[in-house]
PDB file of C-alpha atoms in Angstrom:
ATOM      1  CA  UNK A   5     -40.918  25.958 -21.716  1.00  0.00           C
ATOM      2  CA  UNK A   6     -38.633  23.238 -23.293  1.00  0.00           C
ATOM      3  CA  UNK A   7     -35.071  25.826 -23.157  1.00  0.00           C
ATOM      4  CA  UNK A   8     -36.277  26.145 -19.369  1.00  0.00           C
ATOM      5  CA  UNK A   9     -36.821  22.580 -18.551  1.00  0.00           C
ATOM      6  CA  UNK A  10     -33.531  22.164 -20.437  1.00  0.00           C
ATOM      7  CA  UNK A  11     -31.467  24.760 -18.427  1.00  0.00           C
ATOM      8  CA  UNK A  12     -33.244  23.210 -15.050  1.00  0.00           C
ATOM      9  CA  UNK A  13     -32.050  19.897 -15.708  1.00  0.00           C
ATOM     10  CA  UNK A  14     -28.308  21.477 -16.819  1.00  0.00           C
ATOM     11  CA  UNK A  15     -28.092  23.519 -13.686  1.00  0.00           C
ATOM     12  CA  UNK A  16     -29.140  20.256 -11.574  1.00  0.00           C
ATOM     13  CA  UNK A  17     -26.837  17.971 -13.180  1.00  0.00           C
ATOM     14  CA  UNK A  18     -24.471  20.261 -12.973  1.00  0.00           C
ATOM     15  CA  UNK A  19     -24.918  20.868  -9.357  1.00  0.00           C
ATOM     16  CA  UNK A  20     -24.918  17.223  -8.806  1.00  0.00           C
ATOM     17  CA  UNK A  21     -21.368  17.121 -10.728  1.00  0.00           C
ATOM     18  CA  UNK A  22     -19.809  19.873  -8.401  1.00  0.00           C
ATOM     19  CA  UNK A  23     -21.130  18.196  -4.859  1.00  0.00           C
ATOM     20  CA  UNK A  24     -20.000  14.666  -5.993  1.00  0.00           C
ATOM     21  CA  UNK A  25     -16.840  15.886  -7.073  1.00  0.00           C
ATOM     22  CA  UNK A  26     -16.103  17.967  -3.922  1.00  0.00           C
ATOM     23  CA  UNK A  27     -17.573  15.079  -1.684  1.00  0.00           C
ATOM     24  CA  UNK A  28     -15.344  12.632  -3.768  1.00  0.00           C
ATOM     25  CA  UNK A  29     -11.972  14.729  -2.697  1.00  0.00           C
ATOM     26  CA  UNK A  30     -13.286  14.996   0.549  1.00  0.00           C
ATOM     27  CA  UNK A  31     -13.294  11.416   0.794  1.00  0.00           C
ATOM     28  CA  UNK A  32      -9.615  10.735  -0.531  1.00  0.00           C
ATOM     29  CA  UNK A  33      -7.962  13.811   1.889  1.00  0.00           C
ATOM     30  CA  UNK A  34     -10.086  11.771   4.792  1.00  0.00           C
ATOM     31  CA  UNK A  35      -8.595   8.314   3.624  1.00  0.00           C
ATOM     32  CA  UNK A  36      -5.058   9.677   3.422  1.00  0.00           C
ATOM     33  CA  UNK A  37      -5.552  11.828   6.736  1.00  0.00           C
ATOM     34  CA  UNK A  38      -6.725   8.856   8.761  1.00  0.00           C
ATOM     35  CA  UNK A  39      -3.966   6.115   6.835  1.00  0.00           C
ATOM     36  CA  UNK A  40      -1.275   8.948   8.099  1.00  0.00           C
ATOM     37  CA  UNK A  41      -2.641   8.858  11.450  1.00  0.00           C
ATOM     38  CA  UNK A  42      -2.634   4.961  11.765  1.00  0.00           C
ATOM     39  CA  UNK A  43       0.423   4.689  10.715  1.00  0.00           C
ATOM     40  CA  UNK A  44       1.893   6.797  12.956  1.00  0.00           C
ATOM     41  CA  UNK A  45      -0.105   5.228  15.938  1.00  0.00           C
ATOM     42  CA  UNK A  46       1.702   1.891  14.537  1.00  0.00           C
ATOM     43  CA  UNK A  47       4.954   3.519  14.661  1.00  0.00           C
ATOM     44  CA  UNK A  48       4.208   4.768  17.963  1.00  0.00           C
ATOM     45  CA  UNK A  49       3.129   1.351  19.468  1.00  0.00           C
ATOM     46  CA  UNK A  50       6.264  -0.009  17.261  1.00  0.00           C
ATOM     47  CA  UNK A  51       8.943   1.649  19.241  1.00  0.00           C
ATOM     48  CA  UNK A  52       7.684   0.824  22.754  1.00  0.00           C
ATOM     49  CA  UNK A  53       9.469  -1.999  21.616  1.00  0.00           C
ATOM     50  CA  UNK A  54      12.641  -0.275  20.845  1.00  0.00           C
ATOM     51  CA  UNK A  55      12.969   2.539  23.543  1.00  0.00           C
ATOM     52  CA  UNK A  56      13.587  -0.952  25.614  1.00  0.00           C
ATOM     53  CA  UNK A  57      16.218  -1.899  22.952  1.00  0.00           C
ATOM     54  CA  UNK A  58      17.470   1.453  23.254  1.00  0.00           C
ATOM     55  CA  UNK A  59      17.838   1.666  26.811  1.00  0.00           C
ATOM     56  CA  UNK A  60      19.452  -1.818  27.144  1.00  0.00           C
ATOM     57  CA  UNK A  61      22.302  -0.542  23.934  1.00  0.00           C
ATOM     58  CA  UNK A  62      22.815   2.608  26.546  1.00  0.00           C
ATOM     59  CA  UNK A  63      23.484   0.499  29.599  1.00  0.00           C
ATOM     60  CA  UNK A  64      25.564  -1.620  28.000  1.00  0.00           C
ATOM     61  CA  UNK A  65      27.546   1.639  26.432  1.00  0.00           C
ATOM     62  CA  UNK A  66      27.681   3.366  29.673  1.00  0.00           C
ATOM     63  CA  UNK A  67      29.854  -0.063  30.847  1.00  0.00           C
ATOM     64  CA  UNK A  68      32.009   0.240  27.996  1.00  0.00           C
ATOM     65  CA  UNK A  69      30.299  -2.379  25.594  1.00  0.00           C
ATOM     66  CA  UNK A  70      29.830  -1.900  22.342  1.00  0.00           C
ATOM     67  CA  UNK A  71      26.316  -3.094  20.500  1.00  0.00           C
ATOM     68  CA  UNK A  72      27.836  -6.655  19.796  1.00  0.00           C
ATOM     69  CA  UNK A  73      29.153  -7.030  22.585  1.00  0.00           C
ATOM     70  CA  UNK A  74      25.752  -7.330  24.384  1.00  0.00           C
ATOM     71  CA  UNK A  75      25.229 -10.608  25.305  1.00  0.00           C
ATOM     72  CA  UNK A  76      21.377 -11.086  26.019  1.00  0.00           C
ATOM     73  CA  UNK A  77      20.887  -8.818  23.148  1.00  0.00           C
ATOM     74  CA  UNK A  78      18.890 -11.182  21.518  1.00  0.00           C
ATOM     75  CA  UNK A  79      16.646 -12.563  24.277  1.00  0.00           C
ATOM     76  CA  UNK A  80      15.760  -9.149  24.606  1.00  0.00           C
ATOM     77  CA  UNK A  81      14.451  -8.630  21.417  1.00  0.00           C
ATOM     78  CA  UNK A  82      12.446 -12.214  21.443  1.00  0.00           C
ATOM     79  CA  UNK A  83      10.458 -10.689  24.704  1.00  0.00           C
ATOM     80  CA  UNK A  84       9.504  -8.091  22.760  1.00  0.00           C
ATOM     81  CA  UNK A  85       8.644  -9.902  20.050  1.00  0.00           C
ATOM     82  CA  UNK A  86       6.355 -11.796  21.953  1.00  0.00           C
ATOM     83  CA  UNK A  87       4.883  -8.598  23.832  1.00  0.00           C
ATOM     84  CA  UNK A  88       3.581  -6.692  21.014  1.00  0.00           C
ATOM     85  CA  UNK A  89       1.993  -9.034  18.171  1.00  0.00           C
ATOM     86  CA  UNK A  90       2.246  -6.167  15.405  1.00  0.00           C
ATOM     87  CA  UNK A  91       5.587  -6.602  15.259  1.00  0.00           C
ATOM     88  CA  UNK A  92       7.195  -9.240  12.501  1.00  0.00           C
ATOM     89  CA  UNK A  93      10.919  -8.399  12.593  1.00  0.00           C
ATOM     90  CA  UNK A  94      13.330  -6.205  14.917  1.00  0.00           C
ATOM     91  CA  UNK A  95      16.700  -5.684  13.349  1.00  0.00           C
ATOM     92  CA  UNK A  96      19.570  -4.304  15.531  1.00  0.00           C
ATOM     93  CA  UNK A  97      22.366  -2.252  12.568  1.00  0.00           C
ATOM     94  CA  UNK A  98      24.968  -0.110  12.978  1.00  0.00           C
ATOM     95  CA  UNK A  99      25.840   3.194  11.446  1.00  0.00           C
ATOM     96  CA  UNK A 100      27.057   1.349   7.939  1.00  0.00           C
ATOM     97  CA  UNK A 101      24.147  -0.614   7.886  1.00  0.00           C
ATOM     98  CA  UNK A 102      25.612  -4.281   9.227  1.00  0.00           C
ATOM     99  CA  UNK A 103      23.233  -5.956  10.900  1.00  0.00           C
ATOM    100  CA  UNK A 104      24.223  -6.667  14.740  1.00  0.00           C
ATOM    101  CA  UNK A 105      21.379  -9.103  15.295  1.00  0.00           C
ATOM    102  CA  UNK A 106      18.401  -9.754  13.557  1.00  0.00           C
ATOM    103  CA  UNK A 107      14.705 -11.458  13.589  1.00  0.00           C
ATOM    104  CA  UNK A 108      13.817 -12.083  10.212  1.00  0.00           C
ATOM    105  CA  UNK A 109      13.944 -14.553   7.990  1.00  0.00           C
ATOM    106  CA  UNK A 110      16.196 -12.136   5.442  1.00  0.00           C
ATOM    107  CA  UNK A 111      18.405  -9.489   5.290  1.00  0.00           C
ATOM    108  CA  UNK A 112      16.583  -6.284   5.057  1.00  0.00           C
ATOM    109  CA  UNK A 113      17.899  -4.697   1.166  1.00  0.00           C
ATOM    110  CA  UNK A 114      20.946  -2.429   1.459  1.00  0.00           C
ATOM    111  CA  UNK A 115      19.296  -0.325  -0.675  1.00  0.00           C
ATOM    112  CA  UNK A 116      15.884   0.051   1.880  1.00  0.00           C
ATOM    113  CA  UNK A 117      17.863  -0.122   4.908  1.00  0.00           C
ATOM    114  CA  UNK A 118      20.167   2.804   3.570  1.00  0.00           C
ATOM    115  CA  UNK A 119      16.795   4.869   2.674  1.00  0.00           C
ATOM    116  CA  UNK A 120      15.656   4.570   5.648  1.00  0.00           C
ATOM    117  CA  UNK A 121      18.808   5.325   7.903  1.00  0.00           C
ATOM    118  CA  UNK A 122      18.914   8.511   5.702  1.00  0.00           C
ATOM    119  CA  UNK A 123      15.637   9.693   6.673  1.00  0.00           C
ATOM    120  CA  UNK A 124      16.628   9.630   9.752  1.00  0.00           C
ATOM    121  CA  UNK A 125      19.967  11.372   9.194  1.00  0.00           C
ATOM    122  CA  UNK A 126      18.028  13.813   7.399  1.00  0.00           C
ATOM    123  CA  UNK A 127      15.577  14.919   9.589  1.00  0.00           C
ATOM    124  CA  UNK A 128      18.053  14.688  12.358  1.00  0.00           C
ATOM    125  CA  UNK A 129      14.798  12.908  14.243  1.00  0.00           C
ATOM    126  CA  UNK A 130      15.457  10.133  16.680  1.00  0.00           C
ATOM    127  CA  UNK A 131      12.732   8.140  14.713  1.00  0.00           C
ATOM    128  CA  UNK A 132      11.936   7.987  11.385  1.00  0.00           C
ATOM    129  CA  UNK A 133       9.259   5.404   9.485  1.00  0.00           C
ATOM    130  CA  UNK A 134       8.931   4.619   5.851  1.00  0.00           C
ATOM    131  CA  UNK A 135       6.823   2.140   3.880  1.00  0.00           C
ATOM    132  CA  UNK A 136       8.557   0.545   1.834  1.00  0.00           C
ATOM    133  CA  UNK A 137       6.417  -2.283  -0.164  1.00  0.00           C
ATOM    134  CA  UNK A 138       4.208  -4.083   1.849  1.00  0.00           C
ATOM    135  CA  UNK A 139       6.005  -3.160   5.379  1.00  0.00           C
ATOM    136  CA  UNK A 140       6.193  -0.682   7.581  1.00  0.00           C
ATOM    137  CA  UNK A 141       9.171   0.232   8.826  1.00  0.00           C
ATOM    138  CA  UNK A 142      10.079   1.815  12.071  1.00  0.00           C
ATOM    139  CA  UNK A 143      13.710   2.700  12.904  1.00  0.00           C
ATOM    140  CA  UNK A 144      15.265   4.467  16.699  1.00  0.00           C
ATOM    141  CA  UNK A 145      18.700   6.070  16.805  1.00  0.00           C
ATOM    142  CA  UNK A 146      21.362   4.503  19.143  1.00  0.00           C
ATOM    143  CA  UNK A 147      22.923   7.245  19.959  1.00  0.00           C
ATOM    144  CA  UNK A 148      25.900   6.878  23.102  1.00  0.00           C
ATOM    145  CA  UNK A 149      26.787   9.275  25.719  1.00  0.00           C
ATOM    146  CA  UNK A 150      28.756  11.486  23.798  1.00  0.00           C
ATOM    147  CA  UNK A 151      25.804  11.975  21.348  1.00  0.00           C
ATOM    148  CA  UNK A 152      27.186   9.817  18.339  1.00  0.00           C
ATOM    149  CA  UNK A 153      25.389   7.827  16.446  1.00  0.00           C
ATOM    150  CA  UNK A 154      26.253   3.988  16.987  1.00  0.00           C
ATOM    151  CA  UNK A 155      23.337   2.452  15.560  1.00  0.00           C
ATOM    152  CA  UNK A 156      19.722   2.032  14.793  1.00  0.00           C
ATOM    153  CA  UNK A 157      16.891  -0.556  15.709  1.00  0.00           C
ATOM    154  CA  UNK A 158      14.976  -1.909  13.072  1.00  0.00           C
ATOM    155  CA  UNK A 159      11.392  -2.908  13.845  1.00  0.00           C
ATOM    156  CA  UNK A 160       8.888  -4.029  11.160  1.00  0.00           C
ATOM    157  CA  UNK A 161       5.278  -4.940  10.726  1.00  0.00           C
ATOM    158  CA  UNK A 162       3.478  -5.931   7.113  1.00  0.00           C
ATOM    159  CA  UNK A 163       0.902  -3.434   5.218  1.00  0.00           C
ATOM    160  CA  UNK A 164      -2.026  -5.991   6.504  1.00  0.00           C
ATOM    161  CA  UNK A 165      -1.257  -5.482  10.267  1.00  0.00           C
ATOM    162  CA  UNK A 166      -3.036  -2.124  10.164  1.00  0.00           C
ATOM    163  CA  UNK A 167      -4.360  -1.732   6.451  1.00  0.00           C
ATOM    164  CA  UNK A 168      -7.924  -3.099   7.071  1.00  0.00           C
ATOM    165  CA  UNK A 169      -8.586  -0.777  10.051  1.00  0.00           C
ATOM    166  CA  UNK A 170      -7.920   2.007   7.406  1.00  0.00           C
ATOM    167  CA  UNK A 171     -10.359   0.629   4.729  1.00  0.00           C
ATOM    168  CA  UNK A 172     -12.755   0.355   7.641  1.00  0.00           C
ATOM    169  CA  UNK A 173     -13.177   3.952   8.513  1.00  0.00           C
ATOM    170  CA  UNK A 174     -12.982   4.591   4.680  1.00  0.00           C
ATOM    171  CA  UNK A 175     -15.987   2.253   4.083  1.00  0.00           C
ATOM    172  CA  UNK A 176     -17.679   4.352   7.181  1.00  0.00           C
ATOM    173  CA  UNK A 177     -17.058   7.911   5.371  1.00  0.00           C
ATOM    174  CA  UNK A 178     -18.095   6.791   1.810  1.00  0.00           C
ATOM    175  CA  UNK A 179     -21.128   5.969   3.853  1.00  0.00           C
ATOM    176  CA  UNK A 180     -21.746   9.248   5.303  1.00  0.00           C
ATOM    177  CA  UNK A 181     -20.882  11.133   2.293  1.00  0.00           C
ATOM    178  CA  UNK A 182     -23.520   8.742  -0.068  1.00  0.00           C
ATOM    179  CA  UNK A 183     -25.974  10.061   2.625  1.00  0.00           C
ATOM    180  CA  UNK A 184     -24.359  13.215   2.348  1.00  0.00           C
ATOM    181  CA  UNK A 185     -25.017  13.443  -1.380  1.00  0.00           C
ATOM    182  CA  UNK A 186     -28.502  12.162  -1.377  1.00  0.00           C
ATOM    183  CA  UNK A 187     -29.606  14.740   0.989  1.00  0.00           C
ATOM    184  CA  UNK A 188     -28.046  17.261  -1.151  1.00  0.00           C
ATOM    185  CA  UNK A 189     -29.556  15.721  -4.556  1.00  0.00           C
ATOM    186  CA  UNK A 190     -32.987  15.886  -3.031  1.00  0.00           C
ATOM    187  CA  UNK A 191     -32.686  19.056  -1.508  1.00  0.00           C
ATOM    188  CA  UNK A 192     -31.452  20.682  -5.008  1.00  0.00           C
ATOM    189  CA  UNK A 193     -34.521  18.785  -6.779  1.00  0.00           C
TER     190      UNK A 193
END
C-alpha cells in the first residue's frame, strides 16, 4: 500500500512538474509575442510622424532641393513632435550617417546609427526598427525620384513609453495560467 501511495504521489508531482513547465513556456512565447506586437504598433504610430517628413524631403527633391536645403525642415519636425507624445527625438541623416537636423539632446552613436541604417539596407525595407538600449528606434528611407537613397529619418521613443503596457498583459496571463494550473492540480488530485 506504501509503493502505491508512493508511485501516486510520483505520478502527481510529476504531472504537476510537466503542466507548470509547459504553462511556464507558454507564458514567456505570450510575453515575447505580445512585446513584438507592441513594438511594432509603436513603430507603426512612430512613422506617422515620418511619412510627413518623408513627403516634405520629396517635395522639396522634386524642386531640385536637396535635404539641407529645406528650409522649414525643422519646424516641421517640432509639429510633429508635439503631435504624437511617444516620440522623444526625430533625427533627419543622410546616406553616410551625418545628421541633417536633429531633436535630441545628443548625437545618436555612429556605431547605432550605422546598425540601424544597415538593417534597413539589408532588408531592402523602407522601414526598419531596432532596440537598441533603452530606446526604440524607428528609421524611413528617403528615397528621391530616381529611387536612390538620400537619406533616412530618425524617430525615437524610450523602453518606458510602451514597456509597462507589456508587463500589464503579462501580469494578466500569469493570472490566467495560475488559474490555469490550479484547475489542473485539482483535477489530477
Amino acid at each position: 500500500m506504501l509503493r502505491l501511495y508512493r508511485f501516486h504521489i510520483n505520478v502527481l508531482l510529476s504531472t504537476w512538474f510537466v503542466v507548470a513547465c509547459l504553462l511556464g513556456l507558454q507564458l514567456g512565447l505570450n510575453y515575447l509575442k505580445y512585446r513584438s506586437l507592441v513594438i511594432e504598433t509603436t513603430s507603426a504610430r512612430l512613422q506617422i510622424a515620418g511619412a510627413t517628413i518623408e513627403a516634405v524631403a520629396r517635395r522639396a527633391e522634386q524642386v531640385g532641393l536637396g535635404l539641407d536645403e529645406i528650409r522649414n525642415l525643422d519646424s516641421i519636425i517640432d509639429r510633429e513632435m508635439r503631435r504624437e507624445p511617444l516620440i522623444d527625438s526625430i533625427r533627419i541623416v543622410t546616406v553616410e550617417g551625418a545628421e541633417i537636423s536633429s531633436t535630441a539632446m545628443q548625437p545618436m552613436a555612429p556605431a547605432d546609427l550605422d546598425r540601424l541604417l544597415r538593417r534597413i539596407a539589408v532588408q531592402n525595407a523602407e522601414i526598419a526598427r531596432v532596440e537598441i538600449g533603452e530606446a526604440l528606434f524607428s528609421a524611413r528611407m528617403i528615397v528621391d525620384s530616381t529611387g536612390t537613397t538620400t537619406g533616412a529619418v530618425v524617430i525615437s521613443t524610450h523602453r518606458g513609453n510602451y514597456q509597462p503596457e507589456v508587463l500589464r498583459a503579462h501580469r494578466a496571463t500569469l493570472q490566467g495560467f495560475l488559474i490555469v494550473f490550479g484547475i489542473i492540480a485539482a483535477a489530477v488530485v
